[in-house]
PDB file of C-alpha atoms in Angstrom:
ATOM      1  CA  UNK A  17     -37.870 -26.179 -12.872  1.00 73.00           C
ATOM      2  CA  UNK A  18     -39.479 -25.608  -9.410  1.00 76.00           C
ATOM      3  CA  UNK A  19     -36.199 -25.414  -7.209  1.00 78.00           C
ATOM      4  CA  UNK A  20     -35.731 -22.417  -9.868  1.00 77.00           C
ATOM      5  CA  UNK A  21     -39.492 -21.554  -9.399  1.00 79.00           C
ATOM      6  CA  UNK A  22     -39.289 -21.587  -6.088  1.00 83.00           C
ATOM      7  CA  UNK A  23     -36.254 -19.783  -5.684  1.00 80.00           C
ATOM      8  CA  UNK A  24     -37.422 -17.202  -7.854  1.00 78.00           C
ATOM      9  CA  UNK A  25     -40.292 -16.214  -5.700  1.00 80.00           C
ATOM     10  CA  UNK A  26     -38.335 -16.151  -2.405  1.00 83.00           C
ATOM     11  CA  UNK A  27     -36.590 -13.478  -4.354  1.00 78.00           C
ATOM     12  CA  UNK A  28     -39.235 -11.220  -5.146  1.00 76.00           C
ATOM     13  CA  UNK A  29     -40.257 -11.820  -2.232  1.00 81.00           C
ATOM     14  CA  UNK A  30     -37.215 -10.345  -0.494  1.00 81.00           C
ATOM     15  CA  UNK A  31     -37.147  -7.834  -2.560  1.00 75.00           C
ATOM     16  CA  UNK A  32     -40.695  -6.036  -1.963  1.00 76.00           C
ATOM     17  CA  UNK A  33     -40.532  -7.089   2.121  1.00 81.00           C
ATOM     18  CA  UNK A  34     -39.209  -3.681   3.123  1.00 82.00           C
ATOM     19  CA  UNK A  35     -41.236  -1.526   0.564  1.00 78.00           C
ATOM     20  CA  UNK A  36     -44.287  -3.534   1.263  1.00 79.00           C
ATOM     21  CA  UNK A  37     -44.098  -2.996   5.362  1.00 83.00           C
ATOM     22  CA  UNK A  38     -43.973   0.800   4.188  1.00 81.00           C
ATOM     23  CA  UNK A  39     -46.815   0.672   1.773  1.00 79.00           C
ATOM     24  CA  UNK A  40     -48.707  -1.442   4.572  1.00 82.00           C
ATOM     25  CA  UNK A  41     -47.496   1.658   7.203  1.00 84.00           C
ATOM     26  CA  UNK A  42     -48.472   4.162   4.481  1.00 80.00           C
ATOM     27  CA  UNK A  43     -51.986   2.287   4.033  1.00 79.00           C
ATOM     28  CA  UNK A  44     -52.672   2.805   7.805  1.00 85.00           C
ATOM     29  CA  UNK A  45     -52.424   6.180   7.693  1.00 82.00           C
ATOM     30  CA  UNK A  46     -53.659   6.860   5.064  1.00 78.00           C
ATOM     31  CA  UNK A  47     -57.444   4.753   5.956  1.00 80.00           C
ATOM     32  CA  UNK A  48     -56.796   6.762   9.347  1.00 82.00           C
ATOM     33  CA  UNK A  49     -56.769   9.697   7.770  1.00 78.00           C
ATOM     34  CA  UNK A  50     -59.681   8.996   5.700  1.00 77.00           C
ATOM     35  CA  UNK A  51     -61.766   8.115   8.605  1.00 78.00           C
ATOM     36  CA  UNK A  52     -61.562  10.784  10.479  1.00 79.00           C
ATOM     37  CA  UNK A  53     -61.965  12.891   7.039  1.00 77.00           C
ATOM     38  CA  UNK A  54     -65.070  11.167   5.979  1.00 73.00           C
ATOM     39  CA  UNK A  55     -67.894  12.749   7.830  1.00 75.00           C
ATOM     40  CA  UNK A  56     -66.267  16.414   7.066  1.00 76.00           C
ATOM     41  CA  UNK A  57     -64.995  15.967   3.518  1.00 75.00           C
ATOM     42  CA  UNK A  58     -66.246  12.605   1.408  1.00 74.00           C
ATOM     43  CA  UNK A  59     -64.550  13.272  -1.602  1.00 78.00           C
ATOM     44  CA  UNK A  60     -61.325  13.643   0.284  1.00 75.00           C
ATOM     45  CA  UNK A  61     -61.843  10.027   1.818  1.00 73.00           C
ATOM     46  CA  UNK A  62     -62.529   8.991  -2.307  1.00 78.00           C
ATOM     47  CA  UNK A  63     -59.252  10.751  -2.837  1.00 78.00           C
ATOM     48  CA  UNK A  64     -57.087   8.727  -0.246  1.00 76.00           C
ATOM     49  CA  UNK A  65     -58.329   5.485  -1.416  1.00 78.00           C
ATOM     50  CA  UNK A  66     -57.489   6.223  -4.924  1.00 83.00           C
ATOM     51  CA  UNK A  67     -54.245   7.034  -3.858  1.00 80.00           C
ATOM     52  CA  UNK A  68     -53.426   4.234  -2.341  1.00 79.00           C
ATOM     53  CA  UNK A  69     -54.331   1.960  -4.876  1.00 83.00           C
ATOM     54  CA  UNK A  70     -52.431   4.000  -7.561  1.00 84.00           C
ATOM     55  CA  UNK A  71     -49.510   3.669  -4.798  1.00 81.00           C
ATOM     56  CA  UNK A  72     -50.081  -0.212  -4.396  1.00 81.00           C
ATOM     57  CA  UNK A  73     -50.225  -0.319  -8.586  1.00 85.00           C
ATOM     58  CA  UNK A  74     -46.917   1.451  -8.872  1.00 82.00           C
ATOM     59  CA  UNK A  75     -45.127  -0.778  -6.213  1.00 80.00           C
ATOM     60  CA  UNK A  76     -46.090  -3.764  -7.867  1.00 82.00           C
ATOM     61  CA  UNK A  77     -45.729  -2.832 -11.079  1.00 85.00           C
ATOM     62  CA  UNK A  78     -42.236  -1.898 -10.154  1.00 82.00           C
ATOM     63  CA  UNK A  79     -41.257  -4.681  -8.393  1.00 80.00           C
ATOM     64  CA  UNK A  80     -42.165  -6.608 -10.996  1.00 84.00           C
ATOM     65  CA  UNK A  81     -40.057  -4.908 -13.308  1.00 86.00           C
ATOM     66  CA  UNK A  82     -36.875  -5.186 -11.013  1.00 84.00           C
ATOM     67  CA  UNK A  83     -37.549  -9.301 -10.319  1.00 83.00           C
ATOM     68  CA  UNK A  84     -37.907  -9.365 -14.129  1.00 87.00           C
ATOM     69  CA  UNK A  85     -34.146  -7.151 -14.521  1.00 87.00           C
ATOM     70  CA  UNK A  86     -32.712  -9.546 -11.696  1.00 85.00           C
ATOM     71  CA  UNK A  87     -33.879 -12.646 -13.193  1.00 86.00           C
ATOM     72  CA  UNK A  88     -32.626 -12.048 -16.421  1.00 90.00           C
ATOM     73  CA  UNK A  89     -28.894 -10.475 -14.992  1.00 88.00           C
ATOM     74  CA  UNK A  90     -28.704 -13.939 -13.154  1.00 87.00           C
ATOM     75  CA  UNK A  91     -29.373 -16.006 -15.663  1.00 89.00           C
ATOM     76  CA  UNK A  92     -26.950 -13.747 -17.934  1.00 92.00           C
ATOM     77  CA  UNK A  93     -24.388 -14.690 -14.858  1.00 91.00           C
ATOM     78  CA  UNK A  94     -25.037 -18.417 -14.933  1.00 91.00           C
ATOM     79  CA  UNK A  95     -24.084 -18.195 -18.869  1.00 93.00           C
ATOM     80  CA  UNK A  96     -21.415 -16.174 -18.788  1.00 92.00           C
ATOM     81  CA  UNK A  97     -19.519 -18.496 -15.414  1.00 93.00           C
ATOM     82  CA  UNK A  98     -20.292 -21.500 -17.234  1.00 93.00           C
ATOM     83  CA  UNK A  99     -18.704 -20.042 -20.728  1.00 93.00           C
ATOM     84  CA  UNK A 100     -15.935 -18.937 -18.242  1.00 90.00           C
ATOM     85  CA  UNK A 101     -15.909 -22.547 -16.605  1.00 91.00           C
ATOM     86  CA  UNK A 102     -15.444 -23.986 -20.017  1.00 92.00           C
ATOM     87  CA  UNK A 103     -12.536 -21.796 -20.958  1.00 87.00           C
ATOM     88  CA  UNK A 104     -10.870 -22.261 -17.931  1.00 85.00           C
ATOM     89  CA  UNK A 105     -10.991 -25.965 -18.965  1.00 85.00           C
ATOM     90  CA  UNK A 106      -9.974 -25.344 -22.063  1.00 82.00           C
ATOM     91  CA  UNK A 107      -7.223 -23.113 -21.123  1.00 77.00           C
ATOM     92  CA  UNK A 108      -5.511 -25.297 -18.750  1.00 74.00           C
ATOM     93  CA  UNK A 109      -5.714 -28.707 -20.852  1.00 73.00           C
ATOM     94  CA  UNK A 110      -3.410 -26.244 -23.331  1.00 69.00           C
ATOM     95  CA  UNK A 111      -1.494 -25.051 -20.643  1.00 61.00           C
ATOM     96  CA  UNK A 112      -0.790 -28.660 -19.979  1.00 58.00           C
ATOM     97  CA  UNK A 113      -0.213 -29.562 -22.958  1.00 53.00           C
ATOM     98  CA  UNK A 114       2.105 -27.046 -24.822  1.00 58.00           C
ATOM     99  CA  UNK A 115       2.824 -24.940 -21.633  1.00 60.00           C
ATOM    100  CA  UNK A 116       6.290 -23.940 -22.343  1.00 70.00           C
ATOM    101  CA  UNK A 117       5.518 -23.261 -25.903  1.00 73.00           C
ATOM    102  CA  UNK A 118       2.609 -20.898 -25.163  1.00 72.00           C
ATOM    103  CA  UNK A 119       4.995 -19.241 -22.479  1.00 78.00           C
ATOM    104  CA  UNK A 120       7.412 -18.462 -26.033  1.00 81.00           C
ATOM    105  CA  UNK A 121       4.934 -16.726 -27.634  1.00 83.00           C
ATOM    106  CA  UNK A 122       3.831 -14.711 -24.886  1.00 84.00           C
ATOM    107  CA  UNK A 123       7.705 -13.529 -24.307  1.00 88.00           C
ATOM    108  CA  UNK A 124       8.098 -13.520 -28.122  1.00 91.00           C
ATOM    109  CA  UNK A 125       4.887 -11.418 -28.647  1.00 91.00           C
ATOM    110  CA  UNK A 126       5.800  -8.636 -25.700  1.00 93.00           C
ATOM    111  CA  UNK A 127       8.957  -8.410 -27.728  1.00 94.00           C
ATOM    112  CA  UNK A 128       7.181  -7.353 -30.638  1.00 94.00           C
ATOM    113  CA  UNK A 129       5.216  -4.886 -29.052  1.00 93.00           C
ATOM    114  CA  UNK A 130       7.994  -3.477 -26.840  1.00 94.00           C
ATOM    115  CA  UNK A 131       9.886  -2.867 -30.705  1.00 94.00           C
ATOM    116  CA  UNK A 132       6.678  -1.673 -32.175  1.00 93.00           C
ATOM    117  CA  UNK A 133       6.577   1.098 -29.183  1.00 93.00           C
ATOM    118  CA  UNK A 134      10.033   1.940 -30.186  1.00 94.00           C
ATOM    119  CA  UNK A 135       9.529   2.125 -33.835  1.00 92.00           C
ATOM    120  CA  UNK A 136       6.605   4.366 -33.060  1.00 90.00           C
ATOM    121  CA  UNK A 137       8.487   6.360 -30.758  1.00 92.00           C
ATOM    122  CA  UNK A 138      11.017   6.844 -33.541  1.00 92.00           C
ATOM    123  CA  UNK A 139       8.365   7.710 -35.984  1.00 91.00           C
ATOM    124  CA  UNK A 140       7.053  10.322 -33.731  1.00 90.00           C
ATOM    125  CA  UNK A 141      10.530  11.848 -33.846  1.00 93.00           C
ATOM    126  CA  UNK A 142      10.737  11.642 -37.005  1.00 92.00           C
ATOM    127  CA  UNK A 143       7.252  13.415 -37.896  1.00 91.00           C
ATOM    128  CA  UNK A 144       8.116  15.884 -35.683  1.00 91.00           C
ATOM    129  CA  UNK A 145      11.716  16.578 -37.373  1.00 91.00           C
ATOM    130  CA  UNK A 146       9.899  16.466 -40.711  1.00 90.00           C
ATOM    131  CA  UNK A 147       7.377  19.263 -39.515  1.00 91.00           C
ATOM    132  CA  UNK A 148      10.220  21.792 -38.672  1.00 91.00           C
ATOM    133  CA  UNK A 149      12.051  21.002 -41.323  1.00 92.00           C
ATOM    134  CA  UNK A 150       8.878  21.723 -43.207  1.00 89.00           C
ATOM    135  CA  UNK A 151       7.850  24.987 -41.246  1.00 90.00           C
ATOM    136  CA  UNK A 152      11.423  26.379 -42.037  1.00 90.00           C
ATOM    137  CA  UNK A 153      11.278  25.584 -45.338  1.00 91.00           C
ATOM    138  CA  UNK A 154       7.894  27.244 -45.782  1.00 90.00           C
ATOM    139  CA  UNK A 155       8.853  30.331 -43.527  1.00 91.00           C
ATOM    140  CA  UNK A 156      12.021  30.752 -46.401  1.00 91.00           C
ATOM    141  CA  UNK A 157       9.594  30.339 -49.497  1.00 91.00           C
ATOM    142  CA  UNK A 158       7.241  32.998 -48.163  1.00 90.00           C
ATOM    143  CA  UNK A 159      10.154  35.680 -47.350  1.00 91.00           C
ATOM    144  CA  UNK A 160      11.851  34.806 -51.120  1.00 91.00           C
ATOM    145  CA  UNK A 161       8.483  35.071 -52.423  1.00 92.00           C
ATOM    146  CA  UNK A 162       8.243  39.014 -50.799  1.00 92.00           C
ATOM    147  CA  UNK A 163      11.491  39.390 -51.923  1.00 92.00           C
ATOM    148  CA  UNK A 164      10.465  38.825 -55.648  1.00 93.00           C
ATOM    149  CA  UNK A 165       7.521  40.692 -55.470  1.00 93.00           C
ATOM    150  CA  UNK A 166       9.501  43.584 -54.185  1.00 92.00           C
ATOM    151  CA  UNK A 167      12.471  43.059 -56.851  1.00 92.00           C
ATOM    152  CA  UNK A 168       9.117  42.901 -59.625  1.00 93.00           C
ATOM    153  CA  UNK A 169       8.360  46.408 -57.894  1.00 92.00           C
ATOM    154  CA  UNK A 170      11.570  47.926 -58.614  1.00 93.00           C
ATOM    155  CA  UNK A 171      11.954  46.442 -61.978  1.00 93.00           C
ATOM    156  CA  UNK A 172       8.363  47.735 -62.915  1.00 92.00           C
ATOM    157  CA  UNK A 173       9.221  51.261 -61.536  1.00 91.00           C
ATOM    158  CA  UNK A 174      12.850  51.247 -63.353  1.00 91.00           C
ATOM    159  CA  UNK A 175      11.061  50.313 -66.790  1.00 90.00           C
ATOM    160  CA  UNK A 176       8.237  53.858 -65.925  1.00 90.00           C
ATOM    161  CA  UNK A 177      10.832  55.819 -65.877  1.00 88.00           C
ATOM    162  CA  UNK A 178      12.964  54.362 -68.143  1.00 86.00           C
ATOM    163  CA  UNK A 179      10.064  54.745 -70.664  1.00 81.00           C
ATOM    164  CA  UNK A 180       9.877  58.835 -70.750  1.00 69.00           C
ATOM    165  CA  UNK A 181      13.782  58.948 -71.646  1.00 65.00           C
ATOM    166  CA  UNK A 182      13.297  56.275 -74.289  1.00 57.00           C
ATOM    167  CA  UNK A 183      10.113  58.831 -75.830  1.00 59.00           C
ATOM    168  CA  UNK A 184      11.975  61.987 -75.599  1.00 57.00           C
ATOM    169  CA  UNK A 185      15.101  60.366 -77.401  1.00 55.00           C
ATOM    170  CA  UNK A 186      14.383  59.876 -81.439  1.00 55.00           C
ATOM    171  CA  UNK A 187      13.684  56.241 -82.144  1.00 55.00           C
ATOM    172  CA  UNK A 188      15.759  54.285 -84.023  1.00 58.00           C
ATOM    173  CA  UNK A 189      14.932  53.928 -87.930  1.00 58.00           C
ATOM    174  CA  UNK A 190      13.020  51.209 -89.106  1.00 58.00           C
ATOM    175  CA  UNK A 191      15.390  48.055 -90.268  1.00 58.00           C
ATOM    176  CA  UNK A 192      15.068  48.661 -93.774  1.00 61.00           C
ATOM    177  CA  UNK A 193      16.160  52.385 -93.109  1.00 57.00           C
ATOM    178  CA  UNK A 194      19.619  50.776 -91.884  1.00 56.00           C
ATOM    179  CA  UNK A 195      19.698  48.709 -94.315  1.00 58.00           C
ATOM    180  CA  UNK A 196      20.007  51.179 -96.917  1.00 58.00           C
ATOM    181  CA  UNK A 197      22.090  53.769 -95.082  1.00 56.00           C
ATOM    182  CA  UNK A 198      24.696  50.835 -95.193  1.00 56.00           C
ATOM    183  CA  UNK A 199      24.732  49.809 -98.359  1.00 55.00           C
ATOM    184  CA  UNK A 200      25.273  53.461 -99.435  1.00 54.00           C
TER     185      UNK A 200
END
């Protein structure tokens, strides 16, 4: 519309009024500076004007860019207080309405969290009983494993020297050997 128009480029105007009185400033200098330049150095008068147009570019360019930004943040604000607006309406015709009711389930529902906190609480307790009780119980199964590898040790080293007494000794006779010594 053109109140919106309007008030749109009262904005951007606002906006660039202080860095266009320093561009203007910055303009003055620099065509000072270029005048008393020219007759010594022409290309550095050529210089200084392209300068400040590549200045005056910038500045509008940018300033176009931030009216642009603003523009669309307000309008994003006008949406989102009149979605807000509308809730608000909505919100108290049910607060009207089933007030007390609403006020239950808010009490009922931070009495479900407050026991959910506790029952995680206790679960964290409980995980952390578990995990000792599981460290412990892994701490004992390595030391009885050690202990039967060093009981296998001994029982290997009994049965080597077991084994030269056996092989110096006669070994028994066959079966059918006592067999027949018995029957006799």
């Amino acid at each position: 519309t053109a109140g919106d128009e309007r008030a749109s480029s009262q904005r951007l105007a606002a906006l660039t009024a202080g860095p266009r009185a320093t561009l203007a400033r910055l303009l003055e200098a620099i065509e000072a500076l270029s005048v008393s330049v020219a007759p010594i150095l022409p290309c550095l008068q050529q210089a200084l004007d392209r300068l400040a147009l590549l200045v005056v570019r910038e500045l509008d360019r940018l300033a176009a860019r931030c009216h642009a930004d603003y523009e669309h943040l307000l309008s994003m604000w006008a949406k989102a207080e009149a979605e807000r607006q509308h809730l608000m309406t909505k919100f108290d015709r049910m607060g009207s309405m089933q007030g007390t009711d609403f006020q239950r389930r808010v009490t009922r529902l931070e009495g479900d969290l407050a026991q959910q906190e506790q029952l995680y609480s206790n679960l964290l307790k409980e995980k952390g009983n578990l995990q000792d009780k599981y460290d412990d119980e892994a701490r004992a199964a390595g030391a009885l494993r050690q202990r039967v590898k060093d009981l296998q040790g001994i029982v290997t080293r009994l049965q080597k020297q077991k084994q030269p007494e056996v092989s110096s000794a006669s070994p028994p006779p066959p079966p059918q050997q006592q067999q027949q010594q018995q029957n006799q």
